Amino acid sequence: MDVLQLPDRLEALARPTAQRIEQAKVLHPAFYTDQTYVQLERERIFGMNWFAAAHVHELSKPGDVKVVEVGTKSIILTRDKNHKLHAFYNTCRHRGARVCSTNASGCKQLVCPYHWWAYRLDGSLKSTPPAAVPKERKEELGLLRVPGLETFAGIIFLNQTPNPTPLRDSLGDLPAKLQRYDLDDMEMHAQKTYDIAGDWKLICENFVDFYHIDAVHPALSRFSRVDDHLPYQGGGQYVGFVTSPLTDCGGPGDSDKFNAFGRLRPIESNSALFFHIFPNVSVTIYPHSVYTLLTLPSKTQGRTEEQLTLLMAPGARREEVSQDEHMERCNALMDFVTNINDEDVVAIENLQVGLTNLDSQGMHGEFLPKYDWPVHRFQNMVLSGLRGTRIDEDVMPKLPDSFERKVLAG
Ligand code: FES
Ligand SMILES: [Fe+2]
């Protein structure tokens, strides 16, 4: 991979973070507040890497259409009549108008609102009413395709680079860690969208920051203690840790409320896994359910759309429980995770305000290696992403692997 340069000011500001954690400083506030930096980041991180765009479940049926805004780019996801998924730039081939403005289902075609050029869901141009267009021209004038589309863990990932390397090349050992979780077969229960006054990176960092649990989530901290979080980290463009063993607390996520994934090893059936897949999707995996936080940076610095999705393991409904009761249990679980996320949003927006204050003072924050290794890892993925490379594992700390060894022991 060619290593890309950063502008001089950013190069100097990046250097203190791209060190071993014992010497490293927290990523400089300019990376969260500087408008000139934003453009570079959107081009390099979201323009040159695989990023998460949606759940496969959001496009489960032929005719489903979803519009995804990422930075200044608008992208249309479709599922065509042959059940194939597609991603196109949301720009008409006539004069360039935006073709779709909202999500839809049951669509037969995509019609541009300006002069009614119509496209099939596979992107090909169908008609240019009232004029007839020769067939050869129609074949050339389909919607422009986003070069890379792959799915992993029930999530649609896109890549805007021509001929991208396969997604799995960047995931390292993560697919192996998830092999007994049937993430492609989950049932989506509910989604909630947030508009957050914070940079997308702060949302990702907040997810991997288990150190804030006591201060931000007092109710959660009673059964998810900071020191019960163990690394579950191999090589790859992700951050991973677990809480194990899980303790039932009389809450909506207790183990007796739902059936677990069917093929888990005993220790997996009693652990919660947390993975942030770089750059923009965080996945929490309980033995019976999964919730994800998918962040998409907006055009504006410091504003991010976040989508929280709760999915249930296949067959999560217990045999003795009616469908209505099962739905109530799922709703209670959704309330539980959204309440925690609401607390996180307050913390993230407060952090954005603090960083905006700090920027002019040219100050870096400090890491506590025991708790901040996931944030350090994420920030180094950001820096390597800006350089067009992957994380340098040699600079990352050697982490305890006691959980991994227990999983491998069966
Ligand atoms: S710009 Fe789309 S039909 Fe004219
Ligand atoms: Fe939190």
Short mmCIF file of N, CA and C and ligand atoms in Angstrom, two decimals, residues 92-97 112-117 119, ligand 1:
data_model
loop_
_atom_site.label_atom_id
_atom_site.label_comp_id
_atom_site.label_asym_id
_atom_site.label_seq_id
_atom_site.Cartn_x
_atom_site.Cartn_y
_atom_site.Cartn_z
N CYS A 92 -28.63 11.52 -10.90
CA CYS A 92 -29.22 11.18 -12.19
C CYS A 92 -28.21 11.40 -13.31
N ARG A 93 -28.25 10.51 -14.31
CA ARG A 93 -27.31 10.61 -15.42
C ARG A 93 -27.72 11.68 -16.43
N HIS A 94 -28.91 12.28 -16.26
CA HIS A 94 -29.31 13.34 -17.18
C HIS A 94 -28.61 14.65 -16.80
N ARG A 95 -29.09 15.34 -15.78
CA ARG A 95 -28.48 16.62 -15.41
C ARG A 95 -27.93 16.57 -13.99
N GLY A 96 -27.99 15.41 -13.35
CA GLY A 96 -27.31 15.28 -12.07
C GLY A 96 -28.17 15.49 -10.84
N ALA A 97 -29.48 15.51 -10.98
CA ALA A 97 -30.33 15.69 -9.79
C ALA A 97 -30.23 14.46 -8.88
N CYS A 112 -36.26 9.84 -11.31
CA CYS A 112 -35.69 11.14 -10.97
C CYS A 112 -36.80 12.19 -10.97
N PRO A 113 -36.89 13.02 -9.93
CA PRO A 113 -38.02 13.96 -9.84
C PRO A 113 -37.91 15.13 -10.81
N TYR A 114 -36.74 15.31 -11.46
CA TYR A 114 -36.56 16.54 -12.25
C TYR A 114 -37.20 16.42 -13.63
N HIS A 115 -36.88 15.36 -14.38
CA HIS A 115 -37.49 15.18 -15.71
C HIS A 115 -37.99 13.75 -15.93
N TRP A 116 -38.05 13.00 -14.82
CA TRP A 116 -38.63 11.66 -14.84
C TRP A 116 -37.82 10.60 -15.56
N TRP A 117 -36.53 10.74 -15.66
CA TRP A 117 -35.77 9.59 -16.12
C TRP A 117 -35.98 8.48 -15.09
N TYR A 119 -34.98 4.54 -13.63
CA TYR A 119 -33.94 3.49 -13.56
C TYR A 119 -34.53 2.25 -12.92
S1 FES B 1 -31.88 15.48 -13.92
FE1 FES B 1 -32.84 13.58 -13.65
S2 FES B 1 -34.25 13.46 -15.23
FE2 FES B 1 -33.24 15.34 -15.56
#
